[in-house]
PDB file of C-alpha atoms in Angstrom:
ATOM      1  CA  UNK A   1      65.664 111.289  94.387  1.00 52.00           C
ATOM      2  CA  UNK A   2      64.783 110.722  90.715  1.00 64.00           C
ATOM      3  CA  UNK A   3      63.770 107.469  89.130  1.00 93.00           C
ATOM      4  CA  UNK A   4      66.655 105.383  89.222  1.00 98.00           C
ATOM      5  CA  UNK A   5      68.028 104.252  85.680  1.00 98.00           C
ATOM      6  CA  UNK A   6      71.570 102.473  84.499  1.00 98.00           C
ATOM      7  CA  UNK A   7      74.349 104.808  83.483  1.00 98.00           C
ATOM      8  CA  UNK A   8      76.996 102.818  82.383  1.00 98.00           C
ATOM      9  CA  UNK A   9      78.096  99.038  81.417  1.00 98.00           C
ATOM     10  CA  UNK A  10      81.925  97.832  81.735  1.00 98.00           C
ATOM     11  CA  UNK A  11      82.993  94.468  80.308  1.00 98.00           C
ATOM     12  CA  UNK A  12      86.179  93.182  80.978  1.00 98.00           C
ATOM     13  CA  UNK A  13      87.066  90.530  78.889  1.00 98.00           C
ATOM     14  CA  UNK A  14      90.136  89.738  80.566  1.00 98.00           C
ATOM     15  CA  UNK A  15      90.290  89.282  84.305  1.00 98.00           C
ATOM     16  CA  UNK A  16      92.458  92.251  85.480  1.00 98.00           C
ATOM     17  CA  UNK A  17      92.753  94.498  82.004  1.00 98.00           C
ATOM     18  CA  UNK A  18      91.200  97.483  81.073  1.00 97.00           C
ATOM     19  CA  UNK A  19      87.611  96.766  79.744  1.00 93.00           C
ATOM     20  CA  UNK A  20      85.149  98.673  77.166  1.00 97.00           C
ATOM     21  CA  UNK A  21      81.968 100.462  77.944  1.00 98.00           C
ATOM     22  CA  UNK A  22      79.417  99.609  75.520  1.00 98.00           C
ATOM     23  CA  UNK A  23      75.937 100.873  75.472  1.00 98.00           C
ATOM     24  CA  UNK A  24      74.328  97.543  75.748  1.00 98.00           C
ATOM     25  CA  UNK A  25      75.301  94.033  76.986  1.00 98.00           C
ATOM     26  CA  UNK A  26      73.522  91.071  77.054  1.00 98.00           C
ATOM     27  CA  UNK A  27      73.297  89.145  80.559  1.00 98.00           C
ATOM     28  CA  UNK A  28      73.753  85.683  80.688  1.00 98.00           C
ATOM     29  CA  UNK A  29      73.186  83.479  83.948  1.00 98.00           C
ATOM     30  CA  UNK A  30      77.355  83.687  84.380  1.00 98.00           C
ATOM     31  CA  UNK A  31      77.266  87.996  83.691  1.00 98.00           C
ATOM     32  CA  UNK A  32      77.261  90.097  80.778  1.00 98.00           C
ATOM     33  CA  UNK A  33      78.484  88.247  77.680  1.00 98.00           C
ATOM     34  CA  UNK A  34      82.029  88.524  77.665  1.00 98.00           C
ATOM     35  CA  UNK A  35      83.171  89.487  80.811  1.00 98.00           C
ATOM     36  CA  UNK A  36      85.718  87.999  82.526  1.00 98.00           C
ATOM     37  CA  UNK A  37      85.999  84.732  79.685  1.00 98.00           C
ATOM     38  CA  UNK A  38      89.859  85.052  80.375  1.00 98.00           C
ATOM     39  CA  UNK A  39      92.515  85.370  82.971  1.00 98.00           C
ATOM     40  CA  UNK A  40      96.020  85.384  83.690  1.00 98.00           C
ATOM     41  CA  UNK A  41      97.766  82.570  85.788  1.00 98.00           C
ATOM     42  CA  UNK A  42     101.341  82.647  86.980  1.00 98.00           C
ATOM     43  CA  UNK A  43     104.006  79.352  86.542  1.00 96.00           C
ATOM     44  CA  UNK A  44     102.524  78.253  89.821  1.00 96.00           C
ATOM     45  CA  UNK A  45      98.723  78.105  88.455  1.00 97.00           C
ATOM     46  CA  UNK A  46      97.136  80.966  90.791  1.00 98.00           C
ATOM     47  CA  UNK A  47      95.040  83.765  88.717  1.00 98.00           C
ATOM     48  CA  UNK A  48      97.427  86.999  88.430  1.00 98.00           C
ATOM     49  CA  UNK A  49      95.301  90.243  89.218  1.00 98.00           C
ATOM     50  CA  UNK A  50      96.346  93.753  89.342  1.00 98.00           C
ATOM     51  CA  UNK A  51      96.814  92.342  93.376  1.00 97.00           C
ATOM     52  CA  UNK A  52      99.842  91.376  91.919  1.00 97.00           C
ATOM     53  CA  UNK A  53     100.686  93.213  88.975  1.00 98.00           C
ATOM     54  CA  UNK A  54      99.375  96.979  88.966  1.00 98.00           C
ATOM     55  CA  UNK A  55     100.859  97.475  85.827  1.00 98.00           C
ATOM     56  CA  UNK A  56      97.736  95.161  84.201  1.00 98.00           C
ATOM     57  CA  UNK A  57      95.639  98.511  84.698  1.00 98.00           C
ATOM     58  CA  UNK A  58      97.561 100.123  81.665  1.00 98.00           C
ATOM     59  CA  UNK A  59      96.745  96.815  79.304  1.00 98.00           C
ATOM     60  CA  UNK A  60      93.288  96.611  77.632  1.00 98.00           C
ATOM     61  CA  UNK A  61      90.982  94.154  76.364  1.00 98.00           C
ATOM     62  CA  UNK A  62      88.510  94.790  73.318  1.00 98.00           C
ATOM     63  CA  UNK A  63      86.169  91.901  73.269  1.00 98.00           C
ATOM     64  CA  UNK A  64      85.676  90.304  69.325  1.00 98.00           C
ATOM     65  CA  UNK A  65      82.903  88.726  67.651  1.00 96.00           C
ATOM     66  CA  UNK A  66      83.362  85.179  68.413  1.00 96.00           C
ATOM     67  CA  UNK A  67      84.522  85.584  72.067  1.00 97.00           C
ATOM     68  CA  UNK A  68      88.353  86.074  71.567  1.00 98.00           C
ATOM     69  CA  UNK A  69      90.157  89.418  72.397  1.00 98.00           C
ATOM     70  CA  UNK A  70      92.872  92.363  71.132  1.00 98.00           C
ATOM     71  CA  UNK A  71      95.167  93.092  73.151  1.00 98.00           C
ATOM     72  CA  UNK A  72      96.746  95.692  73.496  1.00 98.00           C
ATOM     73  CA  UNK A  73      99.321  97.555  76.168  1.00 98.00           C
ATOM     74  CA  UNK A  74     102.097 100.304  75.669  1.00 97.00           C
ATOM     75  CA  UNK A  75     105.121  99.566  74.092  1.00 96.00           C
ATOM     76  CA  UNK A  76     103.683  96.670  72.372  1.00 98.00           C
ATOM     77  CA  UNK A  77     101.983  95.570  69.291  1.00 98.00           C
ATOM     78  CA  UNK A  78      98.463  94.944  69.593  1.00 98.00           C
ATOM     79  CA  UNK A  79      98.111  91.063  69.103  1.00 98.00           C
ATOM     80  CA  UNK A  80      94.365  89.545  68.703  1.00 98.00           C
ATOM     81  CA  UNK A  81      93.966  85.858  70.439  1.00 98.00           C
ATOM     82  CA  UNK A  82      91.469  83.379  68.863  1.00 98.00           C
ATOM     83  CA  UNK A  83      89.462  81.764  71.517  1.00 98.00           C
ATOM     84  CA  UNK A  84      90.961  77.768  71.878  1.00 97.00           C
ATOM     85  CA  UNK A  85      89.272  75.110  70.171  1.00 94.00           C
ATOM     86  CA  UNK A  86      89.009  72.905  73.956  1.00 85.00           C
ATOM     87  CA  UNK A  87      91.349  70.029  73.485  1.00 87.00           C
ATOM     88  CA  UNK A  88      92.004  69.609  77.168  1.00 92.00           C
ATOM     89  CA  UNK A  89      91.963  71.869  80.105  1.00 95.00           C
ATOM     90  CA  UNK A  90      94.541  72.946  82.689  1.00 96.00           C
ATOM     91  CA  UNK A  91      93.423  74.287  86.381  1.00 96.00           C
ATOM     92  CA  UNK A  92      93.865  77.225  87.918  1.00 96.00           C
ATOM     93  CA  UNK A  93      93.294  78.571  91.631  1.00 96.00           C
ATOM     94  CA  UNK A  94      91.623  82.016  91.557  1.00 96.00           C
ATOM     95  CA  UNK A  95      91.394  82.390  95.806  1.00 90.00           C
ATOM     96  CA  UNK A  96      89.838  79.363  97.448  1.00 91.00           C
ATOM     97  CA  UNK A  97      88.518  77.924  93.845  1.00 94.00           C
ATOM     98  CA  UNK A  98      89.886  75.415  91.404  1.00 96.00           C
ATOM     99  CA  UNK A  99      88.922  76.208  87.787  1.00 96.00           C
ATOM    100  CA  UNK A 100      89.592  74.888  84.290  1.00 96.00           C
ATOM    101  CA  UNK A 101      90.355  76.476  81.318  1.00 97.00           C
ATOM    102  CA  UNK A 102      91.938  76.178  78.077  1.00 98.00           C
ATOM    103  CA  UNK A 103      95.151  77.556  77.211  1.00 98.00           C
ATOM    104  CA  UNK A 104      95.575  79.989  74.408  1.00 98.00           C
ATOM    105  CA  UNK A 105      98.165  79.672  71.871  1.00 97.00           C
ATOM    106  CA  UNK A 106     101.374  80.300  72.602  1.00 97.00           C
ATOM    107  CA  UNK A 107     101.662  84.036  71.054  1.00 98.00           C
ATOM    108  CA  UNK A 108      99.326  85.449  73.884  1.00 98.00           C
ATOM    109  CA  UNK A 109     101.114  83.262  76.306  1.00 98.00           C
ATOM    110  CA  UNK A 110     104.737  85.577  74.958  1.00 98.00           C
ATOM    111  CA  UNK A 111     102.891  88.499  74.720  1.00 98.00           C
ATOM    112  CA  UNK A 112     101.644  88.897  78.175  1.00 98.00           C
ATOM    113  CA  UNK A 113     104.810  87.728  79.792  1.00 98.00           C
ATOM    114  CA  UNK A 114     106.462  90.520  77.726  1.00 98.00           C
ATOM    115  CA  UNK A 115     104.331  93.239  79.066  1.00 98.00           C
ATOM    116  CA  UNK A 116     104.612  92.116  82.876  1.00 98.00           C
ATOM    117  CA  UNK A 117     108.249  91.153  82.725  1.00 97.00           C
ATOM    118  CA  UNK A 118     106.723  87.315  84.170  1.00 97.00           C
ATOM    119  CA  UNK A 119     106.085  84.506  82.916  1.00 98.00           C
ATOM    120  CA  UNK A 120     102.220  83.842  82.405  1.00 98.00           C
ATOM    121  CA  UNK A 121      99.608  82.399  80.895  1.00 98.00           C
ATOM    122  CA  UNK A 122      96.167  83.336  79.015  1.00 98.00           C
ATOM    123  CA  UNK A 123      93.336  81.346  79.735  1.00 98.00           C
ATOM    124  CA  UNK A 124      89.862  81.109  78.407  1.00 98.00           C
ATOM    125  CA  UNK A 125      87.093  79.182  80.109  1.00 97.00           C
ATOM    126  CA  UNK A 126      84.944  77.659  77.922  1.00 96.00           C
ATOM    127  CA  UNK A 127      81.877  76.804  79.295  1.00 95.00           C
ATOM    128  CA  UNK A 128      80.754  79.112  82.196  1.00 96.00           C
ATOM    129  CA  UNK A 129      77.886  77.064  82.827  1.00 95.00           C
ATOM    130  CA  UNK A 130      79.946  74.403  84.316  1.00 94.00           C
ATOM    131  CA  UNK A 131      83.321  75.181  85.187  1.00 94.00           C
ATOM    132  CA  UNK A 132      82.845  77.031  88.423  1.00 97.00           C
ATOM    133  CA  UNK A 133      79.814  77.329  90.872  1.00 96.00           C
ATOM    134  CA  UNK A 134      79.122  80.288  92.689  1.00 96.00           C
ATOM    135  CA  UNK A 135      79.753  80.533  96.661  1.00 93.00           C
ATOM    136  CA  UNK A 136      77.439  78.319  97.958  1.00 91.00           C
ATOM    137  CA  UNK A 137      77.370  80.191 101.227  1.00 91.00           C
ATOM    138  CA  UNK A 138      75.535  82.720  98.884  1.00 94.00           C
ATOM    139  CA  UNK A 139      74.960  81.064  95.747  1.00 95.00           C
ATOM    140  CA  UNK A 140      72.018  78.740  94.816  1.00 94.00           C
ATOM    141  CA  UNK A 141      72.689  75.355  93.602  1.00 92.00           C
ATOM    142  CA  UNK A 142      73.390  75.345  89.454  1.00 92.00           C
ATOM    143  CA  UNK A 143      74.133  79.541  89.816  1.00 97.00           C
ATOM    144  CA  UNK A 144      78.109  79.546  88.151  1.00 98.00           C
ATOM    145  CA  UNK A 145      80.556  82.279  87.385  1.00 98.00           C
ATOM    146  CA  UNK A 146      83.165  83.307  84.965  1.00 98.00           C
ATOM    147  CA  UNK A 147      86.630  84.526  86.385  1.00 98.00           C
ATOM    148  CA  UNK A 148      85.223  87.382  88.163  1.00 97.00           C
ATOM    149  CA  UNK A 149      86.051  87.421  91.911  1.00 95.00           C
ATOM    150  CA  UNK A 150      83.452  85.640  92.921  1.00 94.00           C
ATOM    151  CA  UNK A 151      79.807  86.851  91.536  1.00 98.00           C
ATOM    152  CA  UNK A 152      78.311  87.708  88.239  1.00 98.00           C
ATOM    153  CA  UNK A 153      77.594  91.151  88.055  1.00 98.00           C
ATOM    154  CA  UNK A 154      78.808  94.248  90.432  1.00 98.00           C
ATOM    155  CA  UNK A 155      76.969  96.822  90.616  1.00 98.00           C
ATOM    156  CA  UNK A 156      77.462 100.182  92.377  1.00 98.00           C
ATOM    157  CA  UNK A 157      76.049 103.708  92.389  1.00 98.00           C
ATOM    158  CA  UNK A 158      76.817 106.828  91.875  1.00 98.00           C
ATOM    159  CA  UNK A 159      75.480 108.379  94.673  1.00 98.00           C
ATOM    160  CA  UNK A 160      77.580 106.493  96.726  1.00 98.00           C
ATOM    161  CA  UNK A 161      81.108 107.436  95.237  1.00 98.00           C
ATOM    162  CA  UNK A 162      79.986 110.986  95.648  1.00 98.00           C
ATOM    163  CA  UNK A 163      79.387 110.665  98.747  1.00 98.00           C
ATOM    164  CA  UNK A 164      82.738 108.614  99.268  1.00 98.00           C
ATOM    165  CA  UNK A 165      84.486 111.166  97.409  1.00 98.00           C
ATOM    166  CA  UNK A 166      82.809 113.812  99.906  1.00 98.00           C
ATOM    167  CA  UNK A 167      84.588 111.642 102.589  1.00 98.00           C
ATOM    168  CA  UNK A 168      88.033 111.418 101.146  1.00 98.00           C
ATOM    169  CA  UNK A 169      88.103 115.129 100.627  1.00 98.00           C
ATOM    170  CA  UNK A 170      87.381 116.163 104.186  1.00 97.00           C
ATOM    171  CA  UNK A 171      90.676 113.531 105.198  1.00 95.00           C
ATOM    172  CA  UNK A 172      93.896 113.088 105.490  1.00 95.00           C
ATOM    173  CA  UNK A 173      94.554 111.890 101.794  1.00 97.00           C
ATOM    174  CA  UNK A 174      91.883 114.731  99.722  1.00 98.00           C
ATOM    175  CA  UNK A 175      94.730 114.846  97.179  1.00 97.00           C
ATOM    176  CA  UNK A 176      94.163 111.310  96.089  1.00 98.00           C
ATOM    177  CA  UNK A 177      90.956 112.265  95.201  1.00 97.00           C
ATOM    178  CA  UNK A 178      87.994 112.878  93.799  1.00 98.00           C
ATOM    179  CA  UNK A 179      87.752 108.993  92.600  1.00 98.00           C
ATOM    180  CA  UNK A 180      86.260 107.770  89.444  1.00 98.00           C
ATOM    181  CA  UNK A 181      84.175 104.470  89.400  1.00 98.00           C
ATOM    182  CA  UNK A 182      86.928 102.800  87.472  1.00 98.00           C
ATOM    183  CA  UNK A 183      88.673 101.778  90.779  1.00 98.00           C
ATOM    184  CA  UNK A 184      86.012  99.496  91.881  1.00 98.00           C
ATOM    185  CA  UNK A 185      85.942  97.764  88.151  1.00 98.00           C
ATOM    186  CA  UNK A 186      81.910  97.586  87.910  1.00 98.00           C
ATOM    187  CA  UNK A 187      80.064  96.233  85.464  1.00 98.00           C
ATOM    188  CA  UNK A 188      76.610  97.849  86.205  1.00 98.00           C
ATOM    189  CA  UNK A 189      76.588 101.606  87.023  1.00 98.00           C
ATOM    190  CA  UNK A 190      73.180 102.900  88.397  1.00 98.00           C
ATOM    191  CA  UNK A 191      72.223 106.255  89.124  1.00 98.00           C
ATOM    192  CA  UNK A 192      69.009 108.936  90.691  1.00 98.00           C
ATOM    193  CA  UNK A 193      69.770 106.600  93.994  1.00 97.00           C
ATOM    194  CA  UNK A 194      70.155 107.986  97.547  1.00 97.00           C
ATOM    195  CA  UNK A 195      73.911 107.201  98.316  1.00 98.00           C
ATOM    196  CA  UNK A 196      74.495 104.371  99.919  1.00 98.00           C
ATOM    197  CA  UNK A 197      70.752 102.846  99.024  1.00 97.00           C
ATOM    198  CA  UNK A 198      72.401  99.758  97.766  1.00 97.00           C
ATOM    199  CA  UNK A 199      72.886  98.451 101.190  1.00 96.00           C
ATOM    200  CA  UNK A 200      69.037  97.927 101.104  1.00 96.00           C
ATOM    201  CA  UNK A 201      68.936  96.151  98.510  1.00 97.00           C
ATOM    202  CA  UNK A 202      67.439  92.516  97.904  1.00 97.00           C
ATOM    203  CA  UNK A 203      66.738  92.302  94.137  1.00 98.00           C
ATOM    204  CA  UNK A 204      66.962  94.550  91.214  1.00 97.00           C
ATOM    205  CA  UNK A 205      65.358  94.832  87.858  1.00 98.00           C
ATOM    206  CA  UNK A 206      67.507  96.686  84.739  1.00 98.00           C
ATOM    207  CA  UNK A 207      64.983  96.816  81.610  1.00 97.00           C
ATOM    208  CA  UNK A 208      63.748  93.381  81.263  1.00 95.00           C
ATOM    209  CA  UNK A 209      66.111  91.906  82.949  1.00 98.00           C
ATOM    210  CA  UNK A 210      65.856  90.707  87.072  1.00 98.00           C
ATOM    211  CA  UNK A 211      68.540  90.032  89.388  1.00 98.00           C
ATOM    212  CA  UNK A 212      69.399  89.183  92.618  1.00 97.00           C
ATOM    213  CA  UNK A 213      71.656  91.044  95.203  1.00 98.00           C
ATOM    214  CA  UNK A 214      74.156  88.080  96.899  1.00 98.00           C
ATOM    215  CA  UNK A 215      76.026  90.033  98.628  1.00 96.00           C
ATOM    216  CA  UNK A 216      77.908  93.401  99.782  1.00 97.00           C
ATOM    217  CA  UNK A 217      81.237  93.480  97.931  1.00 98.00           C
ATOM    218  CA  UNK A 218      84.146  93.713  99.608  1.00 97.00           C
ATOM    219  CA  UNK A 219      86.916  95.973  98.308  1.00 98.00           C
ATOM    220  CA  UNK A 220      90.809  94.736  98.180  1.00 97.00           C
ATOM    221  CA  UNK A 221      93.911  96.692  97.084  1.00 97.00           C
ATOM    222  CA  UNK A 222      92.999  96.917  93.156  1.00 98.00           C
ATOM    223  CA  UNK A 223      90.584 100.150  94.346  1.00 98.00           C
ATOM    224  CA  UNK A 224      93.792 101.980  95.699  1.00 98.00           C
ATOM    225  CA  UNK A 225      95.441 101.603  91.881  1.00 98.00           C
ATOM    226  CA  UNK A 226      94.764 104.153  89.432  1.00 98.00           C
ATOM    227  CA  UNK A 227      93.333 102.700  86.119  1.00 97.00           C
ATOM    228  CA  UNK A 228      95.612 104.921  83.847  1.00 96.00           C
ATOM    229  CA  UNK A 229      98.893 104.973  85.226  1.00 97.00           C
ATOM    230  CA  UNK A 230      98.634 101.662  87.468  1.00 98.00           C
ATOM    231  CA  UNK A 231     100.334 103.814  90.536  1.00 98.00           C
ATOM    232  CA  UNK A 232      99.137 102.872  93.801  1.00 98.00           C
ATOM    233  CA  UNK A 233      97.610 105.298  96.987  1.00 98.00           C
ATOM    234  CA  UNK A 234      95.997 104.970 100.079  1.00 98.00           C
ATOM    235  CA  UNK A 235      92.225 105.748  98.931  1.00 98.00           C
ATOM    236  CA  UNK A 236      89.723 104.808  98.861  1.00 98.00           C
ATOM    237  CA  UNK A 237      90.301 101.684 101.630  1.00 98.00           C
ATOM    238  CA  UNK A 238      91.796 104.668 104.103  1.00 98.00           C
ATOM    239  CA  UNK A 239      88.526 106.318 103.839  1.00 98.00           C
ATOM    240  CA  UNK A 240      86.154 103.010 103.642  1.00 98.00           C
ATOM    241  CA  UNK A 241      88.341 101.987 106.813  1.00 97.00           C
ATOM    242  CA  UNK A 242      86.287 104.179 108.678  1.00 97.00           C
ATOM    243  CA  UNK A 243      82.870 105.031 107.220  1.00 97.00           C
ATOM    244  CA  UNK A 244      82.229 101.830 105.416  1.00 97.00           C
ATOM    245  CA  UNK A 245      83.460  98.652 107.675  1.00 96.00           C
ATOM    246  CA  UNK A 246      81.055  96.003 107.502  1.00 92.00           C
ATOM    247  CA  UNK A 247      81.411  92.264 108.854  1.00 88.00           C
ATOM    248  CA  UNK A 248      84.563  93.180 109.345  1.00 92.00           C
ATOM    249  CA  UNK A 249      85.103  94.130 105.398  1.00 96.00           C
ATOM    250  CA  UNK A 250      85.373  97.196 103.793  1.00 98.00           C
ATOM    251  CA  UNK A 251      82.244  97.701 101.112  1.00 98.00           C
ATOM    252  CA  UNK A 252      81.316  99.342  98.430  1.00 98.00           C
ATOM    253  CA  UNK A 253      78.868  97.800  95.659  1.00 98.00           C
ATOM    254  CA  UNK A 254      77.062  95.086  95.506  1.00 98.00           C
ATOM    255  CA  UNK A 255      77.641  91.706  94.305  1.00 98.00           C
ATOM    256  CA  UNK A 256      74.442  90.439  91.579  1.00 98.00           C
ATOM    257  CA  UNK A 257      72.947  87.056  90.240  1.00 98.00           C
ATOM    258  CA  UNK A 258      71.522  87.280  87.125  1.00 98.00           C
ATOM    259  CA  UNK A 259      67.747  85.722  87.602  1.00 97.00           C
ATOM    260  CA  UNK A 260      66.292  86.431  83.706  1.00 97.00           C
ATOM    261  CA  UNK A 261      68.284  87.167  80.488  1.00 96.00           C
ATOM    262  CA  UNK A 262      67.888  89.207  78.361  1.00 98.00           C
ATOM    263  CA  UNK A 263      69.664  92.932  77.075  1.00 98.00           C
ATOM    264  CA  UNK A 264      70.485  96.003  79.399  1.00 98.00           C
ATOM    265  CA  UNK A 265      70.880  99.280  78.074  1.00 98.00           C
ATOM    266  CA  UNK A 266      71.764 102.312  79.031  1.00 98.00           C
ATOM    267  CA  UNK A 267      69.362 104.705  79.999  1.00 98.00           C
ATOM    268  CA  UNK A 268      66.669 101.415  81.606  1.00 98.00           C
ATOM    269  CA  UNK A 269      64.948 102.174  84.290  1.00 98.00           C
ATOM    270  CA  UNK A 270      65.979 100.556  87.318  1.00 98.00           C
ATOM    271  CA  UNK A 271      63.492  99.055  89.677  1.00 97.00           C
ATOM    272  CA  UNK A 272      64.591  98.235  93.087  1.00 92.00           C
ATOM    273  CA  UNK A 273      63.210  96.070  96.053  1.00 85.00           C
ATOM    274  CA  UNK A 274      64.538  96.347  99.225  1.00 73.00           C
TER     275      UNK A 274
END
């Protein structure tokens, strides 16, 4: 294979919507700046994911100078949201964590619950460096994380989803596919890999920036959901059922700590150890 090198950077700003793809991002110890700075709870306080509500695949997020968003969805009038001066904070459960955020005002609040026909609420967590450690079972004491699933960064390759689309089409579902790499919802996109390389790896290096590799992600339901019309199939967990079952999950990617900061680009090399 070629020298390996980063292809592409996704940002979501809001846990769940559709993110941008800008040519550079700047990595902070919590992820890239912006990502993942606010979610979606339900009346009941638990994060609301595309798990719950497909139909979040179809909103978007544009992050703004400043941290807050513009939203924007079909049927609806775009509405930017102001990130919350923090007055006082209000838990929510994303999984097995407790984290706090601040509420936004009350127009995002009416907004989203217009969109998913439920009433939610937009949070924004304010300081990242505090609010919510990572795993410890992988995690290193002081190491925190936004509202992502669980780790900083994912990264994944794209070796490896052509050789998983290689897969689906030789099964019993080839229609669903070929797959883009907007079902797994990465942030870091590397390419001139081997497929499947990643499951080698121990730390990375993207420009000038070093991380470490926590873990092998495992993939839930969101993958089966197509990004632009939020319908749901049976790939790519059919397929990673059976080539890619590891520790009794089903993987693809690979979960990052940030170990430097600094700015990754499109087009850095990427050096790898194993």
């Amino acid at each position: 294979m070629g020298n390996a090198e980063l292809l592409s950077i996704h940002v979501h700003p809001v846990k769940a919507f559709r993110g941008q793809s800008p040519r550079e991002a700047v990595v902070e110890p919590w992820g890239l700046a912006g990502d993942r700075r606010w979610a979606l709870i339900d009346d009941g306080g638990k994060v609301v994911t595309q798990r719950q509500q497909p139909r979040l695949a179809c909103a978007a997020a544009e992050l703004l100078p400043g941290g807050g968003v513009r939203l924007s969805a079909p049927g609806l009038e775009p509405l930017t949201v102001s990130v919350p001066q923090p007055v006082g904070t209000v838990s929510l459960q994303i999984f097995r964590d407790k984290v706090e955020g601040v509420l936004a005002d009350d127009a995002a609040h009416a907004w989203c619950s217009t969109f998913l026909g439920a009433d939610v609420r937009l949070l924004h967590m304010d300081d990242p460096a505090t609010r919510r450690p990572v795993d410890p079972a992988y995690g290193r004491p002081s190491e925190t994380v936004t509202f992502a699933d669980g780790y900083p960064l994912l990264a994944t390759s794209a070796a490896s989803l052509d050789a998983l689309n290689a897969l689906i089409a030789r099964g019993e579902h080839a229609a669903e596919g070929p797959l883009p790499m907007n079902r797994f919802r990465p942030n870091l996109v590397v390419g001139g890999t081997a497929a499947w390389a990643e499951d080698g790896w121990s730390r990375l290096t993207i420009g000038e920036v070093a991380f470490r590799v926590a873990k092998t992600c495992g993939r839930c339901v969101v993958t089966t959901i197509d990004q632009s019309t939020a319908e749901r199939g049976r790939e790519p967990l059919h397929t990673l059922g059976r080539h890619r079952r590891l520790g009794g999950k089903l993987v693809f990617g690979q979960n990052l700590v940030p170990l430097s900061g600094g700015t990754v680009r499109i087009g850095d090399p990427v050096g790898i150890v194993g």
